[in-house]
PDB file of C-alpha atoms in Angstrom:
ATOM      1  CA  VAL A   1      20.403  -4.372 108.081  1.00 55.00           C
ATOM      2  CA  MET A   2      18.540  -3.242 111.293  1.00 51.00           C
ATOM      3  CA  VAL A   3      18.719   0.456 111.631  1.00 53.00           C
ATOM      4  CA  GLU A   4      17.066   0.711 115.040  1.00 55.00           C
ATOM      5  CA  ARG A   5      15.015  -1.139 117.400  1.00 57.00           C
ATOM      6  CA  ASN A   6      12.038   0.807 119.042  1.00 54.00           C
ATOM      7  CA  ASP A   7       9.921  -1.227 121.364  1.00 54.00           C
ATOM      8  CA  ASN A   8       7.731   2.025 122.089  1.00 59.00           C
ATOM      9  CA  ASN A   9       8.466   1.957 125.822  1.00 62.00           C
ATOM     10  CA  MET A  10       8.510   5.568 126.046  1.00 71.00           C
ATOM     11  CA  GLU A  11       8.174   7.371 129.449  1.00 80.00           C
ATOM     12  CA  MET A  12       4.720   9.023 129.829  1.00 86.00           C
ATOM     13  CA  VAL A  13       4.105  11.877 132.322  1.00 92.00           C
ATOM     14  CA  ASN A  14       1.350  13.494 133.993  1.00 95.00           C
ATOM     15  CA  VAL A  15       1.182  17.426 134.012  1.00 97.00           C
ATOM     16  CA  ARG A  16      -1.156  20.121 135.332  1.00 97.00           C
ATOM     17  CA  HIS A  17      -1.251  23.338 133.916  1.00 97.00           C
ATOM     18  CA  ILE A  18      -3.043  27.052 133.838  1.00 97.00           C
ATOM     19  CA  LEU A  19      -3.141  28.859 130.874  1.00 97.00           C
ATOM     20  CA  LEU A  20      -3.570  32.497 131.206  1.00 97.00           C
ATOM     21  CA  LYS A  21      -4.108  33.922 127.526  1.00 95.00           C
ATOM     22  CA  VAL A  22      -2.804  36.999 126.066  1.00 95.00           C
ATOM     23  CA  ASP A  23      -5.931  38.601 124.585  1.00 90.00           C
ATOM     24  CA  THR A  24      -4.867  40.590 121.479  1.00 89.00           C
ATOM     25  CA  SER A  25      -8.557  41.027 120.165  1.00 89.00           C
ATOM     26  CA  SER A  26      -8.301  44.722 121.092  1.00 90.00           C
ATOM     27  CA  LEU A  27      -5.115  45.376 119.065  1.00 90.00           C
ATOM     28  CA  ASP A  28      -4.826  46.353 115.565  1.00 92.00           C
ATOM     29  CA  SER A  29      -2.190  44.362 113.967  1.00 89.00           C
ATOM     30  CA  LYS A  30      -1.590  47.036 111.291  1.00 92.00           C
ATOM     31  CA  SER A  31      -0.848  49.910 113.766  1.00 93.00           C
ATOM     32  CA  GLU A  32       2.576  51.056 114.290  1.00 94.00           C
ATOM     33  CA  LYS A  33       2.213  50.722 118.028  1.00 94.00           C
ATOM     34  CA  TYR A  34       1.219  46.827 117.715  1.00 92.00           C
ATOM     35  CA  ASP A  35       4.534  45.479 119.026  1.00 92.00           C
ATOM     36  CA  GLU A  36       4.569  48.140 121.781  1.00 95.00           C
ATOM     37  CA  LEU A  37       1.021  47.225 122.856  1.00 94.00           C
ATOM     38  CA  LEU A  38       1.339  43.509 122.493  1.00 92.00           C
ATOM     39  CA  LYS A  39       4.659  43.568 124.566  1.00 94.00           C
ATOM     40  CA  VAL A  40       2.585  45.242 127.313  1.00 95.00           C
ATOM     41  CA  LEU A  41      -0.163  42.412 127.151  1.00 95.00           C
ATOM     42  CA  VAL A  42       2.576  39.720 127.243  1.00 95.00           C
ATOM     43  CA  ASP A  43       4.202  41.335 130.227  1.00 96.00           C
ATOM     44  CA  THR A  44       0.939  41.743 131.917  1.00 96.00           C
ATOM     45  CA  SER A  45       0.248  38.039 131.469  1.00 96.00           C
ATOM     46  CA  ALA A  46       3.965  37.163 132.633  1.00 97.00           C
ATOM     47  CA  SER A  47       3.169  39.356 136.002  1.00 97.00           C
ATOM     48  CA  ASP A  48      -0.317  37.807 136.680  1.00 97.00           C
ATOM     49  CA  ALA A  49       1.212  34.151 135.964  1.00 98.00           C
ATOM     50  CA  GLN A  50       3.938  34.811 138.643  1.00 98.00           C
ATOM     51  CA  ALA A  51       1.542  36.271 141.109  1.00 98.00           C
ATOM     52  CA  LEU A  52      -0.807  33.140 140.688  1.00 98.00           C
ATOM     53  CA  LEU A  53       2.148  30.902 141.061  1.00 98.00           C
ATOM     54  CA  ASP A  54       3.285  32.757 144.131  1.00 98.00           C
ATOM     55  CA  GLU A  55      -0.317  32.581 145.534  1.00 98.00           C
ATOM     56  CA  TRP A  56      -0.210  28.833 145.093  1.00 98.00           C
ATOM     57  CA  LYS A  57       3.193  28.347 146.908  1.00 97.00           C
ATOM     58  CA  SER A  58       2.243  30.565 149.701  1.00 97.00           C
ATOM     59  CA  GLY A  59      -0.948  28.210 150.472  1.00 96.00           C
ATOM     60  CA  GLU A  60      -1.040  24.563 150.533  1.00 96.00           C
ATOM     61  CA  ALA A  61       1.170  24.203 147.595  1.00 97.00           C
ATOM     62  CA  THR A  62      -0.286  20.545 146.702  1.00 97.00           C
ATOM     63  CA  ALA A  63      -1.227  18.898 143.419  1.00 96.00           C
ATOM     64  CA  GLU A  64      -4.907  19.305 144.610  1.00 97.00           C
ATOM     65  CA  SER A  65      -4.764  22.897 145.348  1.00 97.00           C
ATOM     66  CA  PHE A  66      -2.948  23.543 141.910  1.00 98.00           C
ATOM     67  CA  GLY A  67      -5.731  21.597 140.218  1.00 97.00           C
ATOM     68  CA  LYS A  68      -8.432  23.811 142.230  1.00 97.00           C
ATOM     69  CA  MET A  69      -6.661  27.035 140.918  1.00 98.00           C
ATOM     70  CA  ALA A  70      -6.532  25.680 137.308  1.00 97.00           C
ATOM     71  CA  ASN A  71     -10.283  24.806 137.429  1.00 97.00           C
ATOM     72  CA  GLU A  72     -10.931  28.633 138.533  1.00 97.00           C
ATOM     73  CA  LYS A  73      -8.294  30.277 136.569  1.00 97.00           C
ATOM     74  CA  SER A  74      -7.243  28.427 133.536  1.00 97.00           C
ATOM     75  CA  ALA A  75      -8.557  29.425 130.108  1.00 95.00           C
ATOM     76  CA  ASP A  76      -7.709  25.956 128.695  1.00 94.00           C
ATOM     77  CA  THR A  77     -11.062  24.274 127.905  1.00 92.00           C
ATOM     78  CA  GLY A  78      -9.531  20.908 127.445  1.00 89.00           C
ATOM     79  CA  SER A  79      -8.375  20.757 131.251  1.00 93.00           C
ATOM     80  CA  ASN A  80      -9.934  23.447 133.172  1.00 93.00           C
ATOM     81  CA  THR A  81     -12.621  21.407 134.528  1.00 95.00           C
ATOM     82  CA  ASN A  82     -10.155  18.297 135.684  1.00 96.00           C
ATOM     83  CA  GLY A  83      -7.587  20.306 137.540  1.00 97.00           C
ATOM     84  CA  GLY A  84      -5.615  21.252 134.494  1.00 96.00           C
ATOM     85  CA  LEU A  85      -4.307  17.657 134.353  1.00 96.00           C
ATOM     86  CA  TYR A  86      -2.856  16.024 131.133  1.00 94.00           C
ATOM     87  CA  THR A  87      -2.420  12.219 131.761  1.00 92.00           C
ATOM     88  CA  ASN A  88       0.228   9.707 129.870  1.00 88.00           C
ATOM     89  CA  VAL A  89       1.480  12.655 127.581  1.00 91.00           C
ATOM     90  CA  GLY A  90       4.404  11.401 125.482  1.00 86.00           C
ATOM     91  CA  LYS A  91       7.251  13.375 123.933  1.00 86.00           C
ATOM     92  CA  GLY A  92       6.137  15.375 120.873  1.00 85.00           C
ATOM     93  CA  GLN A  93       2.550  15.356 121.727  1.00 87.00           C
ATOM     94  CA  MET A  94       2.444  18.870 122.948  1.00 90.00           C
ATOM     95  CA  VAL A  95       3.854  22.225 121.642  1.00 92.00           C
ATOM     96  CA  ASP A  96       7.659  22.571 122.007  1.00 93.00           C
ATOM     97  CA  GLN A  97       7.832  24.890 124.929  1.00 95.00           C
ATOM     98  CA  PHE A  98       5.305  22.617 126.957  1.00 92.00           C
ATOM     99  CA  ASN A  99       7.074  19.441 125.947  1.00 93.00           C
ATOM    100  CA  ASP A 100      10.652  20.855 126.561  1.00 95.00           C
ATOM    101  CA  TRP A 101       9.611  21.700 130.178  1.00 97.00           C
ATOM    102  CA  ILE A 102       7.937  18.479 130.902  1.00 94.00           C
ATOM    103  CA  PHE A 103      10.513  16.347 129.580  1.00 93.00           C
ATOM    104  CA  ALA A 104      13.603  18.439 130.926  1.00 95.00           C
ATOM    105  CA  GLU A 105      16.237  16.420 132.500  1.00 93.00           C
ATOM    106  CA  GLY A 106      15.825  16.010 136.104  1.00 95.00           C
ATOM    107  CA  ARG A 107      12.265  17.010 136.197  1.00 95.00           C
ATOM    108  CA  GLN A 108      10.751  15.876 139.621  1.00 96.00           C
ATOM    109  CA  VAL A 109       7.135  15.382 140.938  1.00 96.00           C
ATOM    110  CA  GLY A 110       6.126  18.900 142.368  1.00 97.00           C
ATOM    111  CA  ASP A 111       8.441  20.841 140.063  1.00 98.00           C
ATOM    112  CA  THR A 112       6.655  24.209 138.784  1.00 98.00           C
ATOM    113  CA  GLY A 113       7.494  26.650 136.465  1.00 98.00           C
ATOM    114  CA  ILE A 114       5.983  29.289 133.984  1.00 98.00           C
ATOM    115  CA  ILE A 115       6.354  29.045 130.068  1.00 97.00           C
ATOM    116  CA  PHE A 116       5.474  31.014 127.267  1.00 97.00           C
ATOM    117  CA  VAL A 117       3.859  29.810 124.109  1.00 94.00           C
ATOM    118  CA  ASN A 118       3.379  31.899 121.006  1.00 89.00           C
ATOM    119  CA  GLU A 119       2.928  29.396 118.213  1.00 85.00           C
ATOM    120  CA  GLU A 120       0.787  29.604 115.143  1.00 80.00           C
ATOM    121  CA  GLY A 121      -2.413  27.381 116.020  1.00 78.00           C
ATOM    122  CA  TYR A 122      -1.934  27.603 119.673  1.00 81.00           C
ATOM    123  CA  TYR A 123      -3.310  30.256 122.068  1.00 82.00           C
ATOM    124  CA  THR A 124      -0.709  32.823 122.852  1.00 86.00           C
ATOM    125  CA  GLY A 125      -0.327  32.894 126.648  1.00 95.00           C
ATOM    126  CA  HIS A 126       1.621  31.756 129.920  1.00 97.00           C
ATOM    127  CA  HIS A 127       1.417  28.380 131.149  1.00 97.00           C
ATOM    128  CA  ILE A 128       1.963  27.936 134.816  1.00 98.00           C
ATOM    129  CA  MET A 129       3.225  24.237 135.088  1.00 98.00           C
ATOM    130  CA  TYR A 130       3.079  21.536 137.659  1.00 98.00           C
ATOM    131  CA  PHE A 131       4.714  18.150 137.197  1.00 97.00           C
ATOM    132  CA  ASP A 132       2.160  15.570 138.591  1.00 96.00           C
ATOM    133  CA  GLY A 133       4.403  12.634 137.921  1.00 93.00           C
ATOM    134  CA  TRP A 134       4.949   9.702 135.542  1.00 88.00           C
ATOM    135  CA  GLY A 135       2.119   7.890 133.704  1.00 82.00           C
ATOM    136  CA  GLU A 136       1.254   4.453 134.622  1.00 74.00           C
ATOM    137  CA  THR A 137       0.758   3.256 131.241  1.00 67.00           C
ATOM    138  CA  PRO A 138       3.630   2.874 128.871  1.00 66.00           C
ATOM    139  CA  TYR A 139       3.223   4.126 125.239  1.00 60.00           C
ATOM    140  CA  TRP A 140       3.168   0.620 123.756  1.00 58.00           C
ATOM    141  CA  GLN A 141       0.058  -0.262 125.740  1.00 64.00           C
ATOM    142  CA  ILE A 142      -1.765   3.021 124.853  1.00 60.00           C
ATOM    143  CA  GLU A 143      -0.926   2.301 121.273  1.00 65.00           C
ATOM    144  CA  VAL A 144      -2.295  -1.431 121.438  1.00 61.00           C
ATOM    145  CA  ASP A 145      -5.489  -0.053 123.315  1.00 69.00           C
ATOM    146  CA  ASN A 146      -5.872   2.567 120.526  1.00 68.00           C
ATOM    147  CA  ALA A 147      -5.602  -0.084 117.986  1.00 78.00           C
ATOM    148  CA  MET A 148      -8.052  -2.614 119.536  1.00 83.00           C
ATOM    149  CA  ARG A 149     -10.559   0.155 120.204  1.00 85.00           C
ATOM    150  CA  SER A 150     -10.271   1.133 116.584  1.00 85.00           C
ATOM    151  CA  GLU A 151     -10.841  -2.583 115.384  1.00 83.00           C
ATOM    152  CA  ASP A 152     -13.766  -2.917 117.688  1.00 85.00           C
ATOM    153  CA  TYR A 153     -15.344  -0.130 116.498  1.00 89.00           C
ATOM    154  CA  SER A 154     -14.840  -0.979 112.763  1.00 86.00           C
ATOM    155  CA  GLU A 155     -16.251  -4.219 113.364  1.00 87.00           C
ATOM    156  CA  TRP A 156     -19.329  -2.923 115.161  1.00 90.00           C
ATOM    157  CA  TYR A 157     -20.045  -0.186 112.360  1.00 87.00           C
ATOM    158  CA  THR A 158     -19.403  -2.889 109.767  1.00 85.00           C
ATOM    159  CA  ASP A 159     -22.018  -5.155 111.358  1.00 85.00           C
ATOM    160  CA  LEU A 160     -24.479  -2.342 112.035  1.00 87.00           C
ATOM    161  CA  THR A 161     -24.560  -1.054 108.442  1.00 85.00           C
ATOM    162  CA  SER A 162     -24.005  -4.279 106.611  1.00 87.00           C
ATOM    163  CA  ASP A 163     -27.641  -4.979 106.021  1.00 88.00           C
ATOM    164  CA  MET A 164     -28.460  -1.249 105.040  1.00 86.00           C
ATOM    165  CA  THR A 165     -28.748   0.203 101.762  1.00 83.00           C
ATOM    166  CA  ALA A 166     -28.813   4.011 100.398  1.00 78.00           C
ATOM    167  CA  GLU A 167     -30.260   5.373  97.678  1.00 79.00           C
ATOM    168  CA  GLU A 168     -29.659   8.840  96.377  1.00 79.00           C
ATOM    169  CA  LEU A 169     -32.878  10.647  95.221  1.00 78.00           C
ATOM    170  CA  SER A 170     -33.295  14.349  94.200  1.00 80.00           C
ATOM    171  CA  GLY A 171     -35.941  16.575  95.313  1.00 78.00           C
ATOM    172  CA  MET A 172     -37.722  18.065  98.297  1.00 76.00           C
ATOM    173  CA  LYS A 173     -40.507  15.466  97.922  1.00 76.00           C
ATOM    174  CA  TYR A 174     -38.009  13.080  99.526  1.00 71.00           C
ATOM    175  CA  VAL A 175     -37.042  14.935 102.699  1.00 74.00           C
ATOM    176  CA  GLY A 176     -38.748  14.299 105.897  1.00 65.00           C
TER     177      GLY A 176
END
């Protein structure tokens, strides 16, 4: 009995963002004022994010100008040298708030917004979002490409190491 059919033809998207991290390094998490001080930092980050978005909107308000701002202002080292751009993002690849925003029903090229992320394992902060469009490569094609690259790498590595032998020896006289 077939339960479902999945052809991995999921829609991929391209999104730009600017991360403004909430720096909590100066806070003592055991202090009774921790929550109050954290709220001030989060509120300041939200105000800064809104000010940056407003600044962008009052200028050219293009994908390129957003990218330039991302390169200058974003704390995301994974994208702050390429205009804050993530391409061919599939559902479930990003943190929940990020994912929910980019895949919201009715999302259109040029849409902007601000989201707050505070999840374990991710930087706490505000993301200024810009929807850049839909990916050109369907998910199934990315999966096939990755599988082929993996297969090619495995073949290359096996060929490279097939004539090599390793011997485990002990002592400093074998080093160098």
